[in-house]
Amino acid sequence: MTSKRPLTKVAVLGATGAVGQTFVRLLENHPWFEVAEVAASARSAGKPYAAVTRWIEGDLPAAVAGLTVKACDPALVESPIVFSALDSNVAGDVEAAFAAAGRLVLSNAKNYRMEPDVPLVIPEVNADHLALLDVQRARRGWTGGIVTNANCAATMAAMALAPLHQAFGARRVFVATMQAVSGAGYPGVPSLDILGNVIPYIGEEEPKIEREMQKMLGVLGADAVQHASFVVSAHANRVAVENGHTVCLSVEFEREPRLDEAASVLRAWRGAPAVRGLPSAPAVPLHFFENDDRPQPRRDVMRGRGMTVSVGRLRPDPLFHLKFVATGHNTIRGAAGGSILNAELLSATGRVGAA
Ligand code: NAP
């Protein structure tokens, strides 16, 4: 599947931010996509990318450094695939304008995630939900479309829960998060607020985790997803970790699994077959730890080039049935890498371009 093919030009909107930079970094030397355009706010437009971007990690790819930042306007940005790392204050109108102009928008913002005709997708979990794109195009008259990926903490929780939900049916889910500072963008949380500290509040995060898990683990119907019926209670915390969101889950199931059954389901899970072999797909989407002290963000966040979610500490739960811990990279699996994998799947299945 990764054989030589002409490169498709892509644009990154919000390219100067934390997620936008992760797109630029992950797309360097991508076998199918080439970053041809970068766009951001009026503060950055018209200036060289390298001059307006406070580059956070590694070396800024030379091919992108000299690009002139454009305004987020479909009249100026021509690429057929548009990765959006826009702030949610602006993502709503801008992403709709690009979709109406025939571009396929892969969005990280919250604005469209819960719209019934917008796919909210983790490819290994619910690749079939991408079929909603046809419903969206028909309903909105768009020739392009919007495909979203989830809130970064919801992504880790949904990936870890997916195999168990598929096998035993989740009924009640308690999730407490420990979320990295890079999840707040750049420059993010002031150091004097977070060093040596835990902040037990992340604005709007808990309802997003609660709702988005139900949509992603729901069942695709004729023109919408029937959300999963399990109830989720989320506690979101910001912790002094650079990269990697950790989620602790306690889950009650329709059928109580034995510990060894649950462990073998988690160990064996490889996700939707259509995703395997795509350039950004990790060989193992969930890495299952038997050790007592893993996963840990510092040690496990880059597993599978940041695309694998690590799961461990599976044990009985005295309130519900099972409890376990999952860790994954928030700006890679939880944002840019997840979007790129969605684009690869859409590209491999012939869904890029006008209907
Ligand atoms: P960020 O570092 O604050 O970057 C925001 C980007 O939006 C910048 O490129 C900025 O450009 C651009 N922008 C702001 N106002 C704009 C305007 N009026 N017009 C056009 N562009 C504008 O934020 P981030 O952490 O990368 O997050 C980006 C999006 O991804 C958000 O919707 C966030 O909720 C979501 N997300 C983030 C994570 C994560 O782990 N960080 C995970 C999942 C989803 P300028 O530099 O020109 O201001």
Tab-separated table of C-alpha atoms and ligand atoms in Angstrom:
chain	number	residue	atom	x	y	z
A	1	MET	CA	0.000	0.000	0.000
A	2	THR	CA	2.979	2.330	0.526
A	3	SER	CA	4.253	1.920	-3.066
A	4	LYS	CA	5.348	4.985	-5.106
A	5	ARG	CA	2.484	7.268	-6.196
A	6	PRO	CA	2.331	10.956	-7.137
A	7	LEU	CA	2.372	13.182	-4.062
A	8	THR	CA	-0.896	14.930	-3.197
A	9	LYS	CA	-0.505	18.545	-2.159
A	10	VAL	CA	-1.838	19.327	1.308
A	11	ALA	CA	-2.309	22.505	3.312
A	12	VAL	CA	-2.017	22.955	7.084
A	13	LEU	CA	-4.313	25.575	8.635
A	14	GLY	CA	-3.165	26.813	12.050
A	15	ALA	CA	0.292	25.651	10.990
A	16	THR	CA	2.109	27.850	13.486
A	17	GLY	CA	0.538	26.294	16.628
A	18	ALA	CA	1.405	23.171	18.617
A	19	VAL	CA	-0.758	20.814	16.540
A	20	GLY	CA	0.029	22.616	13.268
A	21	GLN	CA	3.742	22.125	13.858
A	22	THR	CA	3.155	18.447	14.590
A	23	PHE	CA	1.435	18.140	11.191
A	24	VAL	CA	4.426	19.784	9.489
A	25	ARG	CA	6.864	17.498	11.338
A	26	LEU	CA	4.915	14.267	10.688
A	27	LEU	CA	4.339	15.095	7.026
A	28	GLU	CA	8.052	15.587	6.270
A	29	ASN	CA	8.957	12.821	3.789
A	30	HIS	CA	5.404	11.430	3.825
A	31	PRO	CA	5.090	8.933	0.951
A	32	TRP	CA	1.700	10.231	-0.267
A	33	PHE	CA	1.341	13.861	0.926
A	34	GLU	CA	3.438	16.980	0.510
A	35	VAL	CA	2.955	20.168	2.552
A	36	ALA	CA	2.489	22.751	-0.205
A	37	GLU	CA	0.757	25.479	1.823
A	38	VAL	CA	0.679	26.715	5.393
A	39	ALA	CA	-1.892	29.141	6.763
A	40	ALA	CA	-2.584	30.882	10.066
A	41	SER	CA	-4.009	34.132	11.462
A	42	ALA	CA	-3.627	37.636	10.041
A	43	ARG	CA	-0.777	38.052	12.545
A	44	SER	CA	1.287	35.515	10.599
A	45	ALA	CA	-0.056	35.780	7.034
A	46	GLY	CA	2.318	37.164	4.418
A	47	LYS	CA	5.428	36.239	6.441
A	48	PRO	CA	7.835	33.307	6.053
A	49	TYR	CA	6.729	30.285	8.101
A	50	ALA	CA	10.081	30.044	9.894
A	51	ALA	CA	9.886	33.698	10.927
A	52	VAL	CA	6.469	33.476	12.630
A	53	THR	CA	6.670	29.989	14.090
A	54	ARG	CA	8.212	29.385	17.495
A	55	TRP	CA	9.321	25.873	16.513
A	56	ILE	CA	8.927	23.505	19.466
A	57	GLU	CA	10.507	20.146	18.641
A	58	GLY	CA	13.358	18.906	16.425
A	59	ASP	CA	14.348	20.715	13.215
A	60	LEU	CA	11.883	22.700	11.149
A	61	PRO	CA	11.631	20.879	7.776
A	62	ALA	CA	13.589	22.907	5.208
A	63	ALA	CA	10.933	22.505	2.506
A	64	VAL	CA	8.357	24.270	4.692
A	65	ALA	CA	10.550	26.845	6.451
A	66	GLY	CA	10.520	29.237	3.490
A	67	LEU	CA	6.835	28.952	2.584
A	68	THR	CA	4.923	32.171	2.950
A	69	VAL	CA	2.108	31.817	5.457
A	70	LYS	CA	-1.264	32.367	3.808
A	71	ALA	CA	-4.554	33.568	5.245
A	72	CYS	CA	-7.073	30.777	5.944
A	73	ASP	CA	-9.097	31.483	2.825
A	74	PRO	CA	-10.046	28.835	0.236
A	75	ALA	CA	-9.561	31.428	-2.510
A	76	LEU	CA	-5.852	31.528	-1.568
A	77	VAL	CA	-5.217	27.963	-0.389
A	78	GLU	CA	-5.613	25.474	-3.225
A	79	SER	CA	-4.616	22.026	-1.909
A	80	PRO	CA	-7.332	19.327	-2.123
A	81	ILE	CA	-6.521	18.007	1.381
A	82	VAL	CA	-6.577	20.490	4.234
A	83	PHE	CA	-5.364	19.602	7.710
A	84	SER	CA	-6.901	21.976	10.228
A	85	ALA	CA	-5.169	22.734	13.524
A	86	LEU	CA	-7.184	25.895	13.974
A	87	ASP	CA	-8.308	27.364	17.204
A	88	SER	CA	-11.970	26.521	17.717
A	89	ASN	CA	-12.873	30.245	17.786
A	90	VAL	CA	-12.240	30.377	14.056
A	91	ALA	CA	-12.451	26.754	12.897
A	92	GLY	CA	-16.257	26.756	12.427
A	93	ASP	CA	-16.569	29.226	9.552
A	94	VAL	CA	-13.164	28.553	8.013
A	95	GLU	CA	-13.550	24.763	7.818
A	96	ALA	CA	-17.057	25.073	6.338
A	97	ALA	CA	-15.760	27.476	3.673
A	98	PHE	CA	-13.052	25.006	2.650
A	99	ALA	CA	-15.501	22.070	2.572
A	100	ALA	CA	-17.933	24.095	0.436
A	101	ALA	CA	-15.040	24.903	-1.912
A	102	GLY	CA	-14.458	21.195	-2.552
A	103	ARG	CA	-11.635	20.506	-0.115
A	104	LEU	CA	-11.447	17.583	2.223
A	105	VAL	CA	-10.881	19.061	5.693
A	106	LEU	CA	-9.376	16.922	8.441
A	107	SER	CA	-10.224	18.869	11.568
A	108	ASN	CA	-8.857	18.793	15.104
A	109	ALA	CA	-11.242	21.398	16.434
A	110	LYS	CA	-14.346	20.657	18.492
A	111	ASN	CA	-16.776	22.618	16.308
A	112	TYR	CA	-18.170	19.859	14.049
A	113	ARG	CA	-17.360	16.702	16.016
A	114	MET	CA	-20.858	16.126	17.354
A	115	GLU	CA	-22.782	17.079	14.187
A	116	PRO	CA	-24.761	13.985	13.146
A	117	ASP	CA	-23.462	14.057	9.558
A	118	VAL	CA	-19.806	14.584	10.459
A	119	PRO	CA	-17.577	11.551	10.979
A	120	LEU	CA	-15.669	11.536	14.295
A	121	VAL	CA	-13.097	8.876	13.641
A	122	ILE	CA	-10.236	6.903	15.116
A	123	PRO	CA	-9.491	4.757	12.058
A	124	GLU	CA	-8.781	1.499	13.894
A	125	VAL	CA	-11.952	1.919	15.985
A	126	ASN	CA	-14.671	3.200	13.664
A	127	ALA	CA	-13.370	3.510	10.098
A	128	ASP	CA	-16.873	2.632	8.856
A	129	HIS	CA	-18.187	5.991	10.192
A	130	LEU	CA	-16.360	7.705	7.300
A	131	ALA	CA	-19.370	6.720	5.174
A	132	LEU	CA	-21.144	9.715	6.803
A	133	LEU	CA	-19.161	11.886	4.428
A	134	ASP	CA	-21.634	10.966	1.671
A	135	VAL	CA	-24.563	11.967	3.916
A	136	GLN	CA	-22.801	15.229	4.742
A	137	ARG	CA	-22.135	16.077	1.086
A	138	ALA	CA	-25.715	15.333	0.088
A	139	ARG	CA	-27.222	17.234	3.028
A	140	ARG	CA	-25.006	20.322	2.920
A	141	GLY	CA	-24.374	20.518	-0.812
A	142	TRP	CA	-20.639	20.454	-0.186
A	143	THR	CA	-18.335	18.938	-2.789
A	144	GLY	CA	-15.607	18.595	-0.178
A	145	GLY	CA	-16.288	17.694	3.435
A	146	ILE	CA	-15.211	17.691	7.058
A	147	VAL	CA	-13.874	14.682	8.930
A	148	THR	CA	-12.953	15.184	12.569
A	149	ASN	CA	-10.796	13.463	15.087
A	150	ALA	CA	-11.621	13.468	18.751
A	151	ASN	CA	-10.550	15.360	21.806
A	152	CYS	CA	-7.103	14.042	22.693
A	153	ALA	CA	-8.061	12.505	26.069
A	154	ALA	CA	-11.215	10.979	24.558
A	155	THR	CA	-9.000	9.375	21.900
A	156	MET	CA	-6.858	7.525	24.471
A	157	ALA	CA	-9.910	6.420	26.455
A	158	ALA	CA	-11.880	5.307	23.396
A	159	MET	CA	-8.986	3.336	21.917
A	160	ALA	CA	-8.363	1.481	25.176
A	161	LEU	CA	-12.059	0.804	25.689
A	162	ALA	CA	-12.887	-0.145	22.073
A	163	PRO	CA	-11.813	-3.813	22.127
A	164	LEU	CA	-13.448	-4.431	25.508
A	165	HIS	CA	-16.640	-2.659	24.467
A	166	GLN	CA	-16.772	-4.684	21.244
A	167	ALA	CA	-16.333	-7.925	23.210
A	168	PHE	CA	-18.316	-7.350	26.414
A	169	GLY	CA	-20.440	-4.178	25.948
A	170	ALA	CA	-19.566	-1.267	28.249
A	171	ARG	CA	-22.399	-0.103	30.528
A	172	ARG	CA	-20.817	2.456	32.872
A	173	VAL	CA	-17.445	4.155	32.444
A	174	PHE	CA	-15.526	6.255	34.953
A	175	VAL	CA	-12.477	8.027	33.544
A	176	ALA	CA	-9.953	10.298	35.276
A	177	THR	CA	-7.327	11.985	33.103
A	178	MET	CA	-3.803	13.292	33.685
A	179	GLN	CA	-3.205	15.511	30.669
A	180	ALA	CA	0.077	16.923	29.379
A	181	VAL	CA	0.755	20.650	29.132
A	182	SER	CA	1.243	20.435	25.344
A	183	GLY	CA	-2.483	19.708	25.151
A	184	ALA	CA	-3.091	23.378	25.918
A	185	GLY	CA	-1.275	24.529	22.755
A	186	TYR	CA	1.660	26.928	22.686
A	187	PRO	CA	2.659	28.727	24.918
A	188	GLY	CA	-0.066	26.992	26.885
A	189	VAL	CA	-0.254	26.832	30.690
A	190	PRO	CA	2.064	29.304	32.490
A	191	SER	CA	4.985	27.453	34.129
A	192	LEU	CA	4.198	28.997	37.542
A	193	ASP	CA	0.723	27.464	37.380
A	194	ILE	CA	1.775	23.932	36.446
A	195	LEU	CA	5.249	23.179	37.838
A	196	GLY	CA	4.895	20.975	40.926
A	197	ASN	CA	1.145	21.140	40.529
A	198	VAL	CA	-2.032	19.443	39.338
A	199	ILE	CA	-4.846	21.593	37.952
A	200	PRO	CA	-8.176	19.788	38.418
A	201	TYR	CA	-9.955	21.649	35.619
A	202	ILE	CA	-9.585	21.875	31.846
A	203	GLY	CA	-12.248	24.068	30.276
A	204	GLU	CA	-14.990	22.106	28.429
A	205	GLU	CA	-12.909	18.925	28.511
A	206	GLU	CA	-15.128	16.644	30.584
A	207	PRO	CA	-18.325	16.928	28.482
A	208	LYS	CA	-16.237	16.400	25.332
A	209	ILE	CA	-14.757	13.178	26.687
A	210	GLU	CA	-18.182	11.967	27.863
A	211	ARG	CA	-19.988	12.619	24.559
A	212	GLU	CA	-17.261	11.865	22.038
A	213	MET	CA	-16.584	8.382	23.434
A	214	GLN	CA	-20.265	7.533	22.988
A	215	LYS	CA	-20.232	8.708	19.371
A	216	MET	CA	-17.002	6.966	18.369
A	217	LEU	CA	-18.027	3.687	19.964
A	218	GLY	CA	-21.554	3.951	18.541
A	219	VAL	CA	-23.010	2.016	15.626
A	220	LEU	CA	-23.359	3.508	12.141
A	221	GLY	CA	-26.967	3.673	10.944
A	222	ALA	CA	-28.376	4.767	7.562
A	223	ASP	CA	-27.571	8.457	7.968
A	224	ALA	CA	-26.201	8.927	11.482
A	225	VAL	CA	-24.398	7.155	14.291
A	226	GLN	CA	-26.458	5.584	17.033
A	227	HIS	CA	-24.386	6.606	20.033
A	228	ALA	CA	-23.249	3.904	22.431
A	229	SER	CA	-25.602	3.708	25.395
A	230	PHE	CA	-22.931	3.464	28.112
A	231	VAL	CA	-22.728	6.419	30.464
A	232	VAL	CA	-19.367	8.139	31.021
A	233	SER	CA	-18.241	10.176	34.013
A	234	ALA	CA	-15.003	12.086	33.315
A	235	HIS	CA	-12.595	13.990	35.569
A	236	ALA	CA	-10.013	16.008	33.613
A	237	ASN	CA	-6.731	17.125	35.201
A	238	ARG	CA	-3.730	19.001	33.815
A	239	VAL	CA	-0.389	17.663	35.115
A	240	ALA	CA	3.268	18.659	34.722
A	241	VAL	CA	3.991	16.268	31.845
A	242	GLU	CA	5.277	17.589	28.521
A	243	ASN	CA	3.621	15.113	26.112
A	244	GLY	CA	1.247	12.222	26.718
A	245	HIS	CA	-2.224	12.047	28.179
A	246	THR	CA	-2.835	9.281	30.711
A	247	VAL	CA	-6.366	8.064	31.462
A	248	CYS	CA	-7.446	5.801	34.327
A	249	LEU	CA	-10.648	3.913	33.556
A	250	SER	CA	-13.076	1.841	35.650
A	251	VAL	CA	-15.698	0.053	33.561
A	252	GLU	CA	-18.841	-1.981	34.147
A	253	PHE	CA	-19.860	-4.280	31.278
A	254	GLU	CA	-23.048	-5.931	30.075
A	255	ARG	CA	-21.254	-9.221	30.581
A	256	GLU	CA	-18.542	-9.270	33.247
A	257	PRO	CA	-15.325	-10.519	31.622
A	258	ARG	CA	-12.810	-12.664	33.448
A	259	LEU	CA	-9.489	-10.875	33.838
A	260	ASP	CA	-7.694	-13.280	31.489
A	261	GLU	CA	-10.436	-12.876	28.841
A	262	ALA	CA	-10.121	-9.077	28.964
A	263	ALA	CA	-6.317	-9.284	28.833
A	264	SER	CA	-6.355	-11.503	25.769
A	265	VAL	CA	-8.858	-9.214	24.005
A	266	LEU	CA	-6.611	-6.192	24.635
A	267	ARG	CA	-3.472	-8.114	23.665
A	268	ALA	CA	-4.950	-9.401	20.385
A	269	TRP	CA	-6.709	-6.243	19.153
A	270	ARG	CA	-5.387	-4.816	15.876
A	271	GLY	CA	-8.361	-2.623	14.846
A	272	ALA	CA	-10.065	-2.265	11.458
A	273	PRO	CA	-8.258	-4.289	8.738
A	274	ALA	CA	-8.543	-1.396	6.232
A	275	VAL	CA	-6.087	0.616	8.326
A	276	ARG	CA	-3.272	-1.915	8.391
A	277	GLY	CA	-0.305	-1.032	6.217
A	278	LEU	CA	-1.238	2.656	5.829
A	279	PRO	CA	1.876	4.845	6.123
A	280	SER	CA	1.015	6.234	9.574
A	281	ALA	CA	-0.650	3.136	11.010
A	282	PRO	CA	1.309	1.574	13.848
A	283	ALA	CA	1.805	-2.197	13.635
A	284	VAL	CA	0.167	-2.482	17.052
A	285	PRO	CA	-2.435	0.208	17.806
A	286	LEU	CA	-2.740	-0.891	21.467
A	287	HIS	CA	0.301	-2.132	23.333
A	288	PHE	CA	-0.725	-4.222	26.333
A	289	PHE	CA	1.572	-4.192	29.363
A	290	GLU	CA	1.685	-7.010	31.905
A	291	ASN	CA	4.049	-4.957	34.172
A	292	ASP	CA	2.601	-3.301	37.280
A	293	ASP	CA	4.167	0.104	36.678
A	294	ARG	CA	3.303	0.849	33.037
A	295	PRO	CA	2.212	2.696	30.964
A	296	GLN	CA	4.103	5.886	31.776
A	297	PRO	CA	4.145	8.935	29.490
A	298	ARG	CA	7.898	9.483	29.647
A	299	ARG	CA	8.675	5.890	28.689
A	300	ASP	CA	5.781	4.983	26.414
A	301	VAL	CA	4.538	8.081	24.630
A	302	MET	CA	6.599	7.549	21.448
A	303	ARG	CA	5.679	3.870	21.019
A	304	GLY	CA	4.682	3.247	17.381
A	305	ARG	CA	6.095	6.712	16.444
A	306	GLY	CA	3.528	8.231	18.811
A	307	MET	CA	0.583	6.383	17.221
A	308	THR	CA	0.341	3.442	19.629
A	309	VAL	CA	-1.721	3.772	22.799
A	310	SER	CA	-0.213	1.847	25.706
A	311	VAL	CA	-2.554	0.050	28.119
A	312	GLY	CA	-1.803	-1.674	31.390
A	313	ARG	CA	-2.636	-2.135	35.077
A	314	LEU	CA	-5.629	-4.272	34.152
A	315	ARG	CA	-7.203	-5.470	37.393
A	316	PRO	CA	-10.575	-6.113	39.041
A	317	ASP	CA	-12.541	-3.066	40.125
A	318	PRO	CA	-14.476	-3.296	43.407
A	319	LEU	CA	-17.066	-0.750	42.230
A	320	PHE	CA	-17.429	-1.759	38.569
A	321	HIS	CA	-15.862	-4.795	36.841
A	322	LEU	CA	-12.408	-3.814	35.582
A	323	LYS	CA	-9.963	-0.952	35.871
A	324	PHE	CA	-6.982	-0.107	33.700
A	325	VAL	CA	-4.707	2.730	32.555
A	326	ALA	CA	-3.928	4.033	29.053
A	327	THR	CA	-1.347	6.548	27.786
A	328	GLY	CA	-0.942	8.061	24.337
A	329	HIS	CA	0.669	11.013	22.592
A	330	ASN	CA	-1.776	13.912	22.598
A	331	THR	CA	-0.457	15.905	19.640
A	332	ILE	CA	0.348	12.800	17.547
A	333	ARG	CA	-2.269	10.056	18.120
A	334	GLY	CA	-4.611	12.558	19.777
A	335	ALA	CA	-4.360	15.185	17.022
A	336	ALA	CA	-2.100	15.501	13.943
A	337	GLY	CA	-1.153	11.822	13.562
A	338	GLY	CA	-4.801	10.772	13.939
A	339	SER	CA	-5.842	13.266	11.248
A	340	ILE	CA	-3.124	12.091	8.883
A	341	LEU	CA	-4.191	8.483	9.366
A	342	ASN	CA	-7.786	9.496	8.566
A	343	ALA	CA	-6.559	11.204	5.388
A	344	GLU	CA	-4.541	8.140	4.394
A	345	LEU	CA	-7.585	5.920	4.826
A	346	LEU	CA	-9.781	8.319	2.824
A	347	SER	CA	-7.134	8.512	0.138
A	348	ALA	CA	-6.679	4.730	0.005
A	349	THR	CA	-10.447	4.266	-0.312
A	350	GLY	CA	-10.874	6.876	-3.064
A	351	ARG	CA	-12.748	9.442	-0.980
A	352	VAL	CA	-10.486	12.447	-1.595
A	353	GLY	CA	-11.849	15.030	-4.008
A	354	ALA	CA	-15.277	16.072	-5.108
A	355	ALA	CA	-18.094	13.516	-5.013
B	1	NAP	P1	-2.306	26.707	19.384
B	1	NAP	O1	-0.917	26.239	19.649
B	1	NAP	O2	-2.842	27.825	20.202
B	1	NAP	O3	-2.410	27.122	17.798
B	1	NAP	C1	-3.551	27.767	17.279
B	1	NAP	C2	-3.392	28.012	15.771
B	1	NAP	O4	-4.583	28.679	15.298
B	1	NAP	C3	-2.211	28.919	15.399
B	1	NAP	O5	-1.627	28.490	14.187
B	1	NAP	C4	-2.867	30.284	15.165
B	1	NAP	O6	-2.162	31.105	14.258
B	1	NAP	C5	-4.189	29.856	14.569
B	1	NAP	N1	-5.192	30.907	14.724
B	1	NAP	C6	-5.584	31.534	15.860
B	1	NAP	N2	-6.499	32.488	15.582
B	1	NAP	C7	-6.679	32.459	14.239
B	1	NAP	C8	-7.484	33.222	13.330
B	1	NAP	N3	-8.295	34.210	13.749
B	1	NAP	N4	-7.437	32.911	12.001
B	1	NAP	C9	-6.629	31.928	11.549
B	1	NAP	N5	-5.817	31.199	12.362
B	1	NAP	C10	-5.855	31.459	13.682
B	1	NAP	O7	-3.353	25.521	19.542
B	1	NAP	P2	-3.152	23.907	19.375
B	1	NAP	O8	-2.879	23.252	20.665
B	1	NAP	O9	-2.229	23.680	18.245
B	1	NAP	O10	-4.632	23.455	18.985
B	1	NAP	C11	-5.178	23.628	17.676
B	1	NAP	C12	-6.534	22.970	17.611
B	1	NAP	O11	-6.366	21.552	17.834
B	1	NAP	C13	-7.512	23.466	18.675
B	1	NAP	O12	-8.805	23.480	18.129
B	1	NAP	C14	-7.370	22.404	19.780
B	1	NAP	O13	-8.516	22.330	20.582
B	1	NAP	C15	-7.160	21.146	18.957
B	1	NAP	N6	-6.450	20.035	19.610
B	1	NAP	C16	-5.286	20.231	20.289
B	1	NAP	C17	-4.626	19.130	20.855
B	1	NAP	C18	-3.325	19.259	21.604
B	1	NAP	O14	-2.864	18.240	22.170
B	1	NAP	N7	-2.678	20.421	21.640
B	1	NAP	C19	-5.165	17.848	20.711
B	1	NAP	C20	-6.361	17.678	20.009
B	1	NAP	C21	-6.981	18.771	19.456
B	1	NAP	P3	-1.213	32.338	14.710
B	1	NAP	O15	0.115	31.742	15.144
B	1	NAP	O16	-1.071	33.151	13.458
B	1	NAP	O17	-1.911	33.040	15.813
